[in-house]
């Protein structure tokens, strides 16, 4: 952590430095830039493994695909070697089931060496004993938000110098270690950033803006952040909140916005929960929102992908991924929340237990807000309409087979292969999606088919139904009236703000000299000492 930055921000406060109990780590840089980091890491791991020295190996890779390929190549090449000592290759990433994740902490059998291939989860989140060698590929995956098109891009970026030091330090936890970096010293010094770009500067800030507004911060652009986020991101977040009705035309918090601020969720999900209470489907939406608050509950173990896909198909509701999640939770509930059932159906039992906890917490907040918990039974169209009311700004219309374009920005969007709507004979004309992520292509996550009329009804600021007999002149007239109304609102708000400012200036008391007794008199030592 950059302690100097924190110290300066809080007015040059003193800092305490507590030395860590780490052993010396020798860092080796690559002589030439590495073209293929998977191949480079495998060669380096085999070179270490074939030496008689003891100690386990930790390889850092950017993501799940790279980890799986590295494990595969490493096992293959070990098999090709004659009389090679045995090596236990263990992957670890967030989508791996908990029982397989726990394997990395078990001691290797006597005379065997462990080789752990991990994402940056092993950088700070967990510590594995016995690691003496670290191989750093020099890359990690970062999520970067683009406010102009409202899309998260999950892409591979070079690590920062702070990351590189942290990774190397993993080798010196239980004894002196060695760190092998697959990049040159020149690259480390001149091409890597000093520290990672703070998350506040590369994420969607709708939630933060809503929180600041609820705390009474008027001018967000002048707010003193430690790492100020881009102005575009703040304005885009305010626009999103205005669309959802959390802010009024002048940027002040509405009654709905005040209610939304009580939920620890994305503003769109808060809106969905509050609207669901009016529509009479809050029990179903509560489950959907809880399912969306954890990472993917489905997993596809290596070598059993087809079997996992066949089981997943049983739960899929062809109109919606949101309803698929609801259906899965209901099935789990009817099987008495069984962990055994989860294992049989390739579902993360730990994630499902977390969903149940989140649901209970949100249910308590609903009761505090005096919102009724009602179920719509099997009328799932009501649930779809409720989802549409929160995500109508993320609507896309059909362009080709499995290809959509965003109705507002014209951004191309594709159905993810894991989606329930993927590979259907007939793709729906209009869909809304939970988020858009850029990996290999622009993929929509968590998609629901909607009716075009719902979009016009719930998002009148963007969509309207084409009516015959209505001329362009009438439309222009309507737009002019709307604009005039907004300008009047703004003038009223400005006048009110000026009045408040004037009142505040008048209320400031005149500064008076305060006479402090005893300042001029000499100090006497008291006769008695007491507590």
Short mmCIF file of C-alpha atoms in Angstrom, two decimals:
data_model
loop_
_atom_site.label_atom_id
_atom_site.label_comp_id
_atom_site.label_asym_id
_atom_site.label_seq_id
_atom_site.Cartn_x
_atom_site.Cartn_y
_atom_site.Cartn_z
CA UNK A 1 0.00 0.00 0.00
CA UNK A 2 1.24 3.49 -0.86
CA UNK A 3 1.34 4.84 2.72
CA UNK A 4 2.81 8.23 1.70
CA UNK A 5 -0.24 8.98 -0.48
CA UNK A 6 -2.65 8.17 2.39
CA UNK A 7 -0.57 10.18 4.87
CA UNK A 8 -0.53 13.25 2.57
CA UNK A 9 -4.29 13.00 1.88
CA UNK A 10 -5.13 13.05 5.60
CA UNK A 11 -2.93 16.08 6.29
CA UNK A 12 0.59 14.60 6.61
CA UNK A 13 -0.31 12.31 9.50
CA UNK A 14 2.50 10.13 10.89
CA UNK A 15 2.81 6.58 9.55
CA UNK A 16 3.86 3.46 11.44
CA UNK A 17 5.96 0.98 9.48
CA UNK A 18 5.75 -2.56 10.82
CA UNK A 19 8.46 -4.70 9.19
CA UNK A 20 7.18 -7.99 7.76
CA UNK A 21 8.90 -11.24 8.67
CA UNK A 22 9.91 -12.17 5.14
CA UNK A 23 13.07 -13.96 4.08
CA UNK A 24 15.36 -12.59 1.34
CA UNK A 25 14.13 -13.26 -2.21
CA UNK A 26 16.50 -13.28 -5.18
CA UNK A 27 14.84 -11.91 -8.32
CA UNK A 28 15.91 -13.09 -11.80
CA UNK A 29 14.76 -11.17 -14.88
CA UNK A 30 14.52 -12.60 -18.38
CA UNK A 31 17.39 -11.71 -20.76
CA UNK A 32 15.04 -11.20 -23.74
CA UNK A 33 11.34 -10.23 -23.89
CA UNK A 34 9.17 -13.37 -23.63
CA UNK A 35 6.92 -14.04 -26.65
CA UNK A 36 4.74 -16.82 -25.18
CA UNK A 37 4.36 -16.54 -21.40
CA UNK A 38 2.71 -20.00 -21.05
CA UNK A 39 5.62 -21.72 -22.81
CA UNK A 40 8.17 -19.62 -20.89
CA UNK A 41 6.56 -20.47 -17.53
CA UNK A 42 6.46 -24.21 -18.33
CA UNK A 43 10.16 -24.26 -19.37
CA UNK A 44 11.16 -22.36 -16.22
CA UNK A 45 9.09 -24.67 -13.96
CA UNK A 46 10.69 -27.80 -15.47
CA UNK A 47 14.15 -26.28 -15.11
CA UNK A 48 13.52 -25.66 -11.36
CA UNK A 49 11.88 -29.07 -10.89
CA UNK A 50 14.80 -31.01 -12.39
CA UNK A 51 17.23 -29.44 -9.89
CA UNK A 52 17.77 -31.29 -6.59
CA UNK A 53 16.77 -28.28 -4.39
CA UNK A 54 13.59 -28.61 -2.32
CA UNK A 55 10.63 -26.22 -2.29
CA UNK A 56 7.29 -25.80 -4.06
CA UNK A 57 6.67 -23.68 -7.17
CA UNK A 58 4.01 -20.97 -7.66
CA UNK A 59 3.23 -19.80 -11.20
CA UNK A 60 1.16 -16.63 -11.76
CA UNK A 61 -1.11 -16.59 -14.84
CA UNK A 62 -3.74 -14.02 -15.95
CA UNK A 63 -6.87 -16.21 -16.12
CA UNK A 64 -8.60 -19.59 -16.10
CA UNK A 65 -7.85 -20.53 -19.74
CA UNK A 66 -4.11 -19.83 -19.35
CA UNK A 67 -4.02 -21.84 -16.11
CA UNK A 68 -5.70 -24.88 -17.68
CA UNK A 69 -3.35 -24.78 -20.71
CA UNK A 70 -0.27 -24.38 -18.46
CA UNK A 71 -1.27 -27.39 -16.30
CA UNK A 72 -1.91 -29.49 -19.44
CA UNK A 73 1.42 -28.58 -21.14
CA UNK A 74 3.37 -29.06 -17.91
CA UNK A 75 1.91 -32.57 -17.34
CA UNK A 76 2.54 -33.50 -21.01
CA UNK A 77 6.19 -32.40 -21.00
CA UNK A 78 6.82 -34.14 -17.68
CA UNK A 79 5.50 -37.36 -19.21
CA UNK A 80 7.94 -37.02 -22.12
CA UNK A 81 10.96 -36.84 -19.78
CA UNK A 82 12.68 -40.06 -18.67
CA UNK A 83 13.10 -40.65 -14.93
CA UNK A 84 11.66 -37.25 -14.04
CA UNK A 85 10.79 -36.91 -10.32
CA UNK A 86 7.02 -36.75 -9.69
CA UNK A 87 5.37 -33.28 -9.66
CA UNK A 88 1.85 -32.48 -8.37
CA UNK A 89 0.33 -29.77 -10.62
CA UNK A 90 -2.56 -27.90 -8.93
CA UNK A 91 -4.61 -25.08 -10.49
CA UNK A 92 -6.46 -22.42 -8.45
CA UNK A 93 -8.94 -19.80 -9.74
CA UNK A 94 -12.26 -18.46 -8.44
CA UNK A 95 -14.52 -20.67 -10.61
CA UNK A 96 -12.93 -23.87 -9.30
CA UNK A 97 -15.10 -25.87 -6.83
CA UNK A 98 -14.15 -25.40 -3.16
CA UNK A 99 -12.91 -29.01 -2.64
CA UNK A 100 -10.44 -28.67 -5.54
CA UNK A 101 -9.32 -25.23 -4.30
CA UNK A 102 -8.52 -26.70 -0.87
CA UNK A 103 -6.05 -29.17 -2.43
CA UNK A 104 -3.37 -26.48 -2.78
CA UNK A 105 -3.05 -26.22 1.03
CA UNK A 106 -2.45 -29.95 1.54
CA UNK A 107 1.16 -31.02 1.96
CA UNK A 108 2.66 -32.89 -0.98
CA UNK A 109 3.64 -36.53 -0.34
CA UNK A 110 7.27 -37.01 0.83
CA UNK A 111 9.73 -36.72 -2.05
CA UNK A 112 7.19 -34.91 -4.27
CA UNK A 113 7.11 -31.27 -5.25
CA UNK A 114 3.96 -29.15 -5.60
CA UNK A 115 3.48 -26.74 -8.51
CA UNK A 116 0.56 -24.33 -8.04
CA UNK A 117 -0.71 -22.39 -11.06
CA UNK A 118 -2.78 -19.42 -9.85
CA UNK A 119 -4.37 -16.12 -10.87
CA UNK A 120 -3.61 -13.01 -8.79
CA UNK A 121 -5.88 -14.58 -6.10
CA UNK A 122 -2.59 -16.01 -4.66
CA UNK A 123 -0.97 -12.55 -4.65
CA UNK A 124 -2.68 -11.12 -1.56
CA UNK A 125 -5.83 -13.12 -0.74
CA UNK A 126 -4.18 -16.35 0.37
CA UNK A 127 -0.76 -17.63 1.43
CA UNK A 128 0.49 -21.15 0.72
CA UNK A 129 3.27 -22.53 2.93
CA UNK A 130 6.37 -24.10 1.42
CA UNK A 131 6.60 -21.89 -1.69
CA UNK A 132 10.28 -21.29 -2.51
CA UNK A 133 10.03 -20.45 -6.22
CA UNK A 134 7.74 -17.93 -7.93
CA UNK A 135 7.37 -17.65 -11.70
CA UNK A 136 5.69 -14.37 -12.73
CA UNK A 137 4.33 -14.15 -16.28
CA UNK A 138 3.98 -10.35 -15.88
CA UNK A 139 0.28 -10.13 -16.81
CA UNK A 140 -3.07 -9.98 -15.01
CA UNK A 141 -6.72 -9.54 -15.98
CA UNK A 142 -8.35 -6.19 -15.18
CA UNK A 143 -11.94 -5.02 -15.61
CA UNK A 144 -12.04 -1.54 -17.17
CA UNK A 145 -15.33 0.34 -17.63
CA UNK A 146 -15.96 2.53 -20.65
CA UNK A 147 -18.64 5.12 -19.71
CA UNK A 148 -19.35 6.23 -23.31
CA UNK A 149 -20.68 2.82 -24.34
CA UNK A 150 -21.43 1.47 -20.86
CA UNK A 151 -19.30 -1.66 -21.29
CA UNK A 152 -16.84 -3.50 -19.04
CA UNK A 153 -13.78 -4.83 -20.84
CA UNK A 154 -12.12 -7.77 -19.07
CA UNK A 155 -8.74 -7.76 -20.73
CA UNK A 156 -5.15 -8.79 -20.07
CA UNK A 157 -2.82 -5.97 -18.97
CA UNK A 158 0.82 -5.92 -17.78
CA UNK A 159 1.13 -5.96 -13.97
CA UNK A 160 2.42 -2.90 -12.10
CA UNK A 161 5.77 -2.71 -10.27
CA UNK A 162 3.90 -2.98 -6.93
CA UNK A 163 2.19 -6.19 -8.17
CA UNK A 164 5.52 -7.61 -9.34
CA UNK A 165 7.14 -6.97 -5.93
CA UNK A 166 4.15 -8.51 -4.15
CA UNK A 167 4.32 -11.63 -6.37
CA UNK A 168 8.06 -12.03 -5.82
CA UNK A 169 7.52 -11.68 -2.04
CA UNK A 170 5.40 -14.87 -2.02
CA UNK A 171 8.63 -16.87 -2.37
CA UNK A 172 10.06 -15.61 0.91
CA UNK A 173 7.37 -16.58 3.40
CA UNK A 174 8.89 -19.76 4.87
CA UNK A 175 12.54 -19.44 3.85
CA UNK A 176 14.88 -17.74 1.35
CA UNK A 177 13.38 -17.99 -2.14
CA UNK A 178 13.83 -17.14 -5.80
CA UNK A 179 11.51 -15.22 -8.15
CA UNK A 180 11.76 -15.67 -11.92
CA UNK A 181 10.19 -12.85 -13.95
CA UNK A 182 9.34 -13.53 -17.62
CA UNK A 183 10.14 -9.92 -18.58
CA UNK A 184 13.39 -7.96 -18.78
CA UNK A 185 14.72 -5.57 -16.13
CA UNK A 186 14.38 -2.71 -18.62
CA UNK A 187 10.67 -3.54 -19.11
CA UNK A 188 10.20 -3.64 -15.33
CA UNK A 189 11.82 -0.23 -14.81
CA UNK A 190 10.48 1.70 -17.83
CA UNK A 191 7.30 0.01 -19.10
CA UNK A 192 5.42 -1.10 -15.96
CA UNK A 193 3.32 1.41 -14.00
CA UNK A 194 4.49 2.14 -10.44
CA UNK A 195 1.15 0.91 -9.02
CA UNK A 196 -2.12 -0.48 -10.40
CA UNK A 197 -4.73 2.02 -11.63
CA UNK A 198 -7.12 2.47 -8.65
CA UNK A 199 -10.44 0.67 -9.09
CA UNK A 200 -12.46 3.89 -8.63
CA UNK A 201 -10.96 5.16 -11.92
CA UNK A 202 -11.94 2.08 -13.95
CA UNK A 203 -15.38 1.07 -12.70
CA UNK A 204 -19.04 2.09 -12.99
CA UNK A 205 -19.72 4.61 -10.20
CA UNK A 206 -23.56 4.63 -10.17
CA UNK A 207 -23.60 3.06 -6.69
CA UNK A 208 -20.99 5.47 -5.29
CA UNK A 209 -22.80 8.50 -6.75
CA UNK A 210 -26.09 7.35 -5.19
CA UNK A 211 -24.36 6.93 -1.80
CA UNK A 212 -22.72 10.38 -1.97
CA UNK A 213 -26.04 11.98 -2.96
CA UNK A 214 -27.78 10.26 -0.02
CA UNK A 215 -25.05 11.64 2.30
CA UNK A 216 -25.89 15.18 1.13
CA UNK A 217 -22.98 15.87 -1.25
CA UNK A 218 -24.32 18.40 -3.78
CA UNK A 219 -21.44 19.02 -6.21
CA UNK A 220 -19.89 15.65 -7.05
CA UNK A 221 -17.41 17.03 -9.56
CA UNK A 222 -15.84 19.22 -6.84
CA UNK A 223 -15.77 16.38 -4.26
CA UNK A 224 -12.28 15.74 -2.89
CA UNK A 225 -11.48 12.14 -3.90
CA UNK A 226 -8.07 10.63 -3.11
CA UNK A 227 -7.90 9.37 -6.72
CA UNK A 228 -10.40 11.50 -8.69
CA UNK A 229 -12.33 9.33 -11.19
CA UNK A 230 -12.81 10.54 -14.79
CA UNK A 231 -15.48 13.26 -15.12
CA UNK A 232 -17.19 11.26 -17.88
CA UNK A 233 -17.77 8.33 -15.50
CA UNK A 234 -19.41 10.53 -12.82
CA UNK A 235 -21.67 12.29 -15.36
CA UNK A 236 -22.61 8.95 -16.94
CA UNK A 237 -23.49 7.53 -13.50
CA UNK A 238 -25.68 10.56 -12.71
CA UNK A 239 -27.41 10.10 -16.06
CA UNK A 240 -28.09 6.42 -15.27
CA UNK A 241 -29.58 7.39 -11.89
CA UNK A 242 -31.76 10.06 -13.57
CA UNK A 243 -33.05 7.42 -16.02
CA UNK A 244 -34.00 5.14 -13.11
CA UNK A 245 -35.77 8.01 -11.30
CA UNK A 246 -33.29 8.18 -8.39
CA UNK A 247 -32.33 11.77 -9.30
CA UNK A 248 -34.66 14.50 -10.53
CA UNK A 249 -34.00 16.89 -13.44
CA UNK A 250 -31.84 19.14 -11.24
CA UNK A 251 -29.62 16.35 -9.88
CA UNK A 252 -31.23 16.16 -6.42
CA UNK A 253 -32.15 12.84 -4.77
CA UNK A 254 -35.81 11.81 -5.16
CA UNK A 255 -37.89 9.82 -2.65
CA UNK A 256 -37.29 6.69 -4.80
CA UNK A 257 -33.54 7.43 -4.78
CA UNK A 258 -33.57 7.74 -0.98
CA UNK A 259 -35.22 4.30 -0.78
CA UNK A 260 -32.76 2.82 -3.33
CA UNK A 261 -29.79 4.04 -1.24
CA UNK A 262 -30.87 1.71 1.60
CA UNK A 263 -30.04 -1.43 -0.44
CA UNK A 264 -26.39 -2.55 -0.83
CA UNK A 265 -26.90 -3.31 -4.55
CA UNK A 266 -26.51 -1.84 -8.02
CA UNK A 267 -29.02 1.00 -8.53
CA UNK A 268 -30.78 -0.98 -11.32
CA UNK A 269 -31.25 -3.96 -8.96
CA UNK A 270 -32.51 -1.67 -6.15
CA UNK A 271 -35.02 -0.19 -8.60
CA UNK A 272 -36.07 -3.69 -9.69
CA UNK A 273 -36.74 -4.76 -6.08
CA UNK A 274 -38.79 -1.65 -5.24
CA UNK A 275 -40.85 -1.88 -8.46
CA UNK A 276 -41.38 -5.64 -7.88
CA UNK A 277 -43.23 -4.86 -4.65
CA UNK A 278 -45.78 -2.79 -6.67
CA UNK A 279 -46.01 -5.37 -9.46
CA UNK A 280 -46.59 -8.21 -6.99
CA UNK A 281 -43.52 -10.36 -7.71
CA UNK A 282 -41.02 -9.25 -5.04
CA UNK A 283 -40.42 -12.84 -3.77
CA UNK A 284 -39.17 -13.92 -7.23
CA UNK A 285 -37.14 -10.75 -7.89
CA UNK A 286 -35.54 -11.06 -4.43
CA UNK A 287 -34.14 -14.49 -5.44
CA UNK A 288 -32.98 -13.20 -8.87
CA UNK A 289 -31.16 -10.22 -7.30
CA UNK A 290 -29.49 -12.52 -4.73
CA UNK A 291 -28.36 -14.89 -7.51
CA UNK A 292 -26.86 -11.96 -9.44
CA UNK A 293 -24.85 -10.83 -6.41
CA UNK A 294 -22.55 -13.90 -6.49
CA UNK A 295 -20.26 -15.05 -9.33
CA UNK A 296 -21.56 -17.73 -11.72
CA UNK A 297 -23.07 -20.66 -9.79
CA UNK A 298 -22.55 -23.17 -12.64
CA UNK A 299 -19.18 -24.78 -13.30
CA UNK A 300 -17.82 -26.99 -16.10
CA UNK A 301 -15.08 -29.35 -14.85
CA UNK A 302 -12.36 -30.16 -17.33
CA UNK A 303 -13.10 -33.31 -19.31
CA UNK A 304 -16.81 -33.31 -18.32
CA UNK A 305 -17.96 -30.17 -20.16
CA UNK A 306 -20.66 -31.93 -22.24
CA UNK A 307 -22.12 -33.66 -19.19
CA UNK A 308 -22.24 -30.34 -17.29
CA UNK A 309 -23.93 -28.59 -20.25
CA UNK A 310 -26.55 -31.36 -20.51
CA UNK A 311 -27.40 -30.98 -16.80
CA UNK A 312 -27.54 -27.19 -17.09
CA UNK A 313 -30.05 -27.46 -19.96
CA UNK A 314 -32.58 -28.97 -17.52
CA UNK A 315 -32.75 -25.67 -15.62
CA UNK A 316 -32.80 -23.35 -18.62
CA UNK A 317 -35.89 -21.21 -19.23
CA UNK A 318 -35.78 -20.34 -22.96
CA UNK A 319 -36.99 -16.73 -22.51
CA UNK A 320 -34.58 -15.63 -19.84
CA UNK A 321 -31.31 -16.20 -17.98
CA UNK A 322 -32.76 -14.37 -14.98
CA UNK A 323 -35.64 -16.87 -14.85
CA UNK A 324 -33.11 -19.73 -15.26
CA UNK A 325 -31.43 -18.54 -12.04
CA UNK A 326 -34.82 -18.31 -10.30
CA UNK A 327 -35.74 -21.82 -11.48
CA UNK A 328 -32.39 -23.21 -10.25
CA UNK A 329 -32.86 -21.68 -6.77
CA UNK A 330 -36.42 -23.03 -6.51
CA UNK A 331 -35.19 -26.52 -7.45
CA UNK A 332 -32.43 -26.31 -4.83
CA UNK A 333 -34.99 -25.15 -2.26
CA UNK A 334 -37.35 -28.06 -3.11
CA UNK A 335 -34.40 -30.46 -2.60
CA UNK A 336 -33.99 -29.14 0.94
CA UNK A 337 -30.93 -26.94 0.18
CA UNK A 338 -28.78 -30.07 -0.32
CA UNK A 339 -25.02 -29.80 -1.03
CA UNK A 340 -25.08 -33.31 -2.52
CA UNK A 341 -27.72 -32.16 -5.03
CA UNK A 342 -25.45 -29.23 -6.02
CA UNK A 343 -22.48 -31.56 -6.65
CA UNK A 344 -24.62 -33.85 -8.84
CA UNK A 345 -25.89 -30.90 -10.90
CA UNK A 346 -22.51 -29.11 -11.36
CA UNK A 347 -23.54 -26.18 -9.15
CA UNK A 348 -21.29 -24.43 -6.59
CA UNK A 349 -22.80 -25.37 -3.21
CA UNK A 350 -20.80 -22.62 -1.45
CA UNK A 351 -22.12 -19.95 -3.84
CA UNK A 352 -25.71 -21.17 -3.34
CA UNK A 353 -25.34 -20.93 0.46
CA UNK A 354 -24.05 -17.37 -0.01
CA UNK A 355 -27.13 -16.61 -2.17
CA UNK A 356 -29.38 -17.82 0.63
CA UNK A 357 -27.60 -15.52 3.13
CA UNK A 358 -27.84 -12.51 0.77
CA UNK A 359 -31.55 -13.23 0.21
CA UNK A 360 -32.19 -13.21 3.98
CA UNK A 361 -30.33 -9.89 4.42
CA UNK A 362 -32.23 -8.25 1.55
CA UNK A 363 -35.51 -9.63 2.91
CA UNK A 364 -34.80 -7.89 6.25
CA UNK A 365 -34.14 -4.57 4.45
CA UNK A 366 -37.41 -5.00 2.48
CA UNK A 367 -39.30 -5.42 5.76
CA UNK A 368 -37.57 -2.36 7.26
CA UNK A 369 -38.66 -0.35 4.20
CA UNK A 370 -42.23 -1.71 4.68
CA UNK A 371 -42.24 -3.23 1.20
CA UNK A 372 -44.50 -6.32 0.91
CA UNK A 373 -42.99 -9.72 0.03
CA UNK A 374 -45.47 -11.13 -2.50
CA UNK A 375 -45.22 -13.94 -5.03
CA UNK A 376 -46.74 -13.96 -8.52
CA UNK A 377 -46.80 -17.77 -8.67
CA UNK A 378 -46.18 -19.01 -12.19
CA UNK A 379 -46.91 -15.71 -13.94
CA UNK A 380 -43.31 -15.21 -15.03
CA UNK A 381 -44.20 -12.54 -17.61
CA UNK A 382 -44.69 -10.14 -14.69
CA UNK A 383 -41.13 -10.91 -13.53
CA UNK A 384 -39.80 -10.26 -17.05
CA UNK A 385 -41.66 -6.93 -17.16
CA UNK A 386 -40.16 -6.01 -13.79
CA UNK A 387 -36.64 -6.84 -15.10
CA UNK A 388 -37.38 -4.68 -18.15
CA UNK A 389 -38.37 -1.73 -15.88
CA UNK A 390 -34.83 -1.66 -14.41
CA UNK A 391 -32.75 -2.54 -17.48
CA UNK A 392 -34.63 -0.83 -20.34
CA UNK A 393 -31.59 1.42 -20.96
CA UNK A 394 -29.63 -1.78 -21.74
CA UNK A 395 -31.99 -3.01 -24.43
CA UNK A 396 -30.82 -4.58 -27.69
CA UNK A 397 -32.67 -5.54 -30.84
CA UNK A 398 -32.02 -8.47 -33.17
CA UNK A 399 -29.74 -7.81 -36.16
CA UNK A 400 -28.59 -11.25 -37.33
CA UNK A 401 -28.50 -14.83 -36.03
CA UNK A 402 -27.49 -14.52 -32.38
CA UNK A 403 -26.25 -10.97 -33.00
CA UNK A 404 -27.88 -7.90 -31.48
CA UNK A 405 -27.25 -4.15 -31.45
CA UNK A 406 -27.87 -1.83 -28.53
CA UNK A 407 -31.04 0.18 -29.21
CA UNK A 408 -29.48 3.44 -28.00
CA UNK A 409 -25.77 3.30 -28.89
CA UNK A 410 -25.83 0.88 -31.85
CA UNK A 411 -23.10 -1.11 -30.07
CA UNK A 412 -22.89 -4.71 -31.37
CA UNK A 413 -23.78 -7.29 -28.68
CA UNK A 414 -23.66 -11.09 -28.82
CA UNK A 415 -25.39 -13.77 -26.82
CA UNK A 416 -22.90 -15.58 -24.59
CA UNK A 417 -22.61 -19.34 -25.35
CA UNK A 418 -23.67 -20.08 -21.74
CA UNK A 419 -26.93 -18.09 -22.16
CA UNK A 420 -30.28 -19.91 -22.18
CA UNK A 421 -31.22 -17.96 -25.36
CA UNK A 422 -28.08 -19.08 -27.23
CA UNK A 423 -28.68 -21.65 -29.97
CA UNK A 424 -32.49 -21.38 -29.89
CA UNK A 425 -34.26 -21.89 -33.20
CA UNK A 426 -35.81 -18.42 -33.03
CA UNK A 427 -34.05 -15.54 -31.29
CA UNK A 428 -36.35 -12.95 -29.65
CA UNK A 429 -36.56 -9.53 -31.36
CA UNK A 430 -35.82 -7.48 -28.24
CA UNK A 431 -33.77 -8.35 -25.14
CA UNK A 432 -32.45 -6.55 -22.06
CA UNK A 433 -29.15 -7.56 -20.45
CA UNK A 434 -27.57 -7.25 -17.00
CA UNK A 435 -24.10 -6.18 -18.22
CA UNK A 436 -22.00 -6.03 -21.36
CA UNK A 437 -18.47 -7.46 -21.10
CA UNK A 438 -15.75 -7.42 -23.72
CA UNK A 439 -13.62 -10.58 -23.78
CA UNK A 440 -13.17 -12.18 -27.19
CA UNK A 441 -16.30 -10.30 -28.42
CA UNK A 442 -18.90 -7.99 -26.88
CA UNK A 443 -20.94 -10.45 -24.83
CA UNK A 444 -24.23 -9.77 -23.01
CA UNK A 445 -24.44 -11.44 -19.60
CA UNK A 446 -27.76 -12.48 -18.09
CA UNK A 447 -30.22 -11.78 -20.91
CA UNK A 448 -34.04 -11.66 -20.82
CA UNK A 449 -36.39 -11.49 -23.82
CA UNK A 450 -38.85 -8.56 -23.56
CA UNK A 451 -41.84 -7.21 -25.45
CA UNK A 452 -41.17 -4.08 -27.54
CA UNK A 453 -44.27 -2.38 -26.02
CA UNK A 454 -42.85 -2.78 -22.50
CA UNK A 455 -39.80 -0.75 -23.56
CA UNK A 456 -42.02 2.09 -24.81
CA UNK A 457 -44.14 1.95 -21.64
CA UNK A 458 -41.28 1.75 -19.10
CA UNK A 459 -38.61 3.81 -20.89
CA UNK A 460 -40.51 6.67 -22.54
CA UNK A 461 -37.39 8.88 -22.53
CA UNK A 462 -35.78 6.54 -25.11
CA UNK A 463 -38.49 4.50 -26.82
CA UNK A 464 -41.86 5.18 -28.35
CA UNK A 465 -44.28 3.13 -30.41
CA UNK A 466 -44.65 4.40 -33.98
CA UNK A 467 -48.20 5.68 -34.28
CA UNK A 468 -49.88 6.20 -37.63
CA UNK A 469 -51.42 9.63 -38.07
CA UNK A 470 -48.98 11.40 -35.74
CA UNK A 471 -46.95 13.95 -37.70
CA UNK A 472 -43.36 14.99 -37.06
CA UNK A 473 -44.60 18.50 -36.18
CA UNK A 474 -46.61 17.13 -33.24
CA UNK A 475 -43.56 15.18 -32.03
CA UNK A 476 -41.38 18.32 -32.22
CA UNK A 477 -44.02 20.27 -30.28
CA UNK A 478 -44.02 17.61 -27.53
CA UNK A 479 -40.21 17.68 -27.32
CA UNK A 480 -40.20 21.51 -27.08
CA UNK A 481 -42.75 21.43 -24.22
CA UNK A 482 -40.65 18.83 -22.39
CA UNK A 483 -37.48 20.91 -22.83
CA UNK A 484 -39.22 24.06 -21.60
CA UNK A 485 -40.47 22.22 -18.50
CA UNK A 486 -36.93 21.00 -17.70
CA UNK A 487 -35.49 24.54 -18.15
CA UNK A 488 -38.11 25.96 -15.77
CA UNK A 489 -37.24 23.25 -13.21
CA UNK A 490 -33.56 24.15 -13.52
CA UNK A 491 -34.25 27.91 -13.03
CA UNK A 492 -36.30 27.14 -9.90
CA UNK A 493 -33.50 24.92 -8.53
CA UNK A 494 -30.85 27.60 -9.24
CA UNK A 495 -32.96 30.26 -7.49
CA UNK A 496 -33.42 27.95 -4.48
CA UNK A 497 -29.68 27.22 -4.33
CA UNK A 498 -28.84 30.94 -4.48
CA UNK A 499 -31.34 31.60 -1.67
CA UNK A 500 -29.83 28.81 0.47
CA UNK A 501 -26.34 30.21 -0.11
CA UNK A 502 -27.45 33.70 0.88
CA UNK A 503 -29.15 32.36 4.02
CA UNK A 504 -26.02 30.40 4.94
CA UNK A 505 -23.85 33.54 4.57
CA UNK A 506 -26.22 35.49 6.84
CA UNK A 507 -26.18 32.75 9.48
CA UNK A 508 -22.38 32.81 9.84
CA UNK A 509 -21.72 34.39 13.30
CA UNK A 510 -19.37 37.37 13.58
CA UNK A 511 -15.96 36.20 14.77
CA UNK A 512 -15.27 37.47 18.29
CA UNK A 513 -12.09 37.50 20.31
CA UNK A 514 -12.38 34.90 23.06
CA UNK A 515 -10.78 35.84 26.39
CA UNK A 516 -9.06 32.76 27.79
CA UNK A 517 -8.51 32.94 31.55
CA UNK A 518 -5.09 32.05 32.86
CA UNK A 519 -3.13 32.75 29.68
CA UNK A 520 -1.17 35.67 31.14
CA UNK A 521 -0.75 34.34 34.70
CA UNK A 522 2.35 32.35 35.74
CA UNK A 523 1.78 28.63 36.37
CA UNK A 524 1.86 27.37 39.94
CA UNK A 525 2.54 23.81 40.96
CA UNK A 526 -0.58 22.45 42.70
CA UNK A 527 -0.20 21.50 46.36
CA UNK A 528 -2.17 18.27 45.93
CA UNK A 529 -1.93 15.74 43.13
CA UNK A 530 -5.11 13.84 42.37
CA UNK A 531 -6.69 11.82 39.63
#
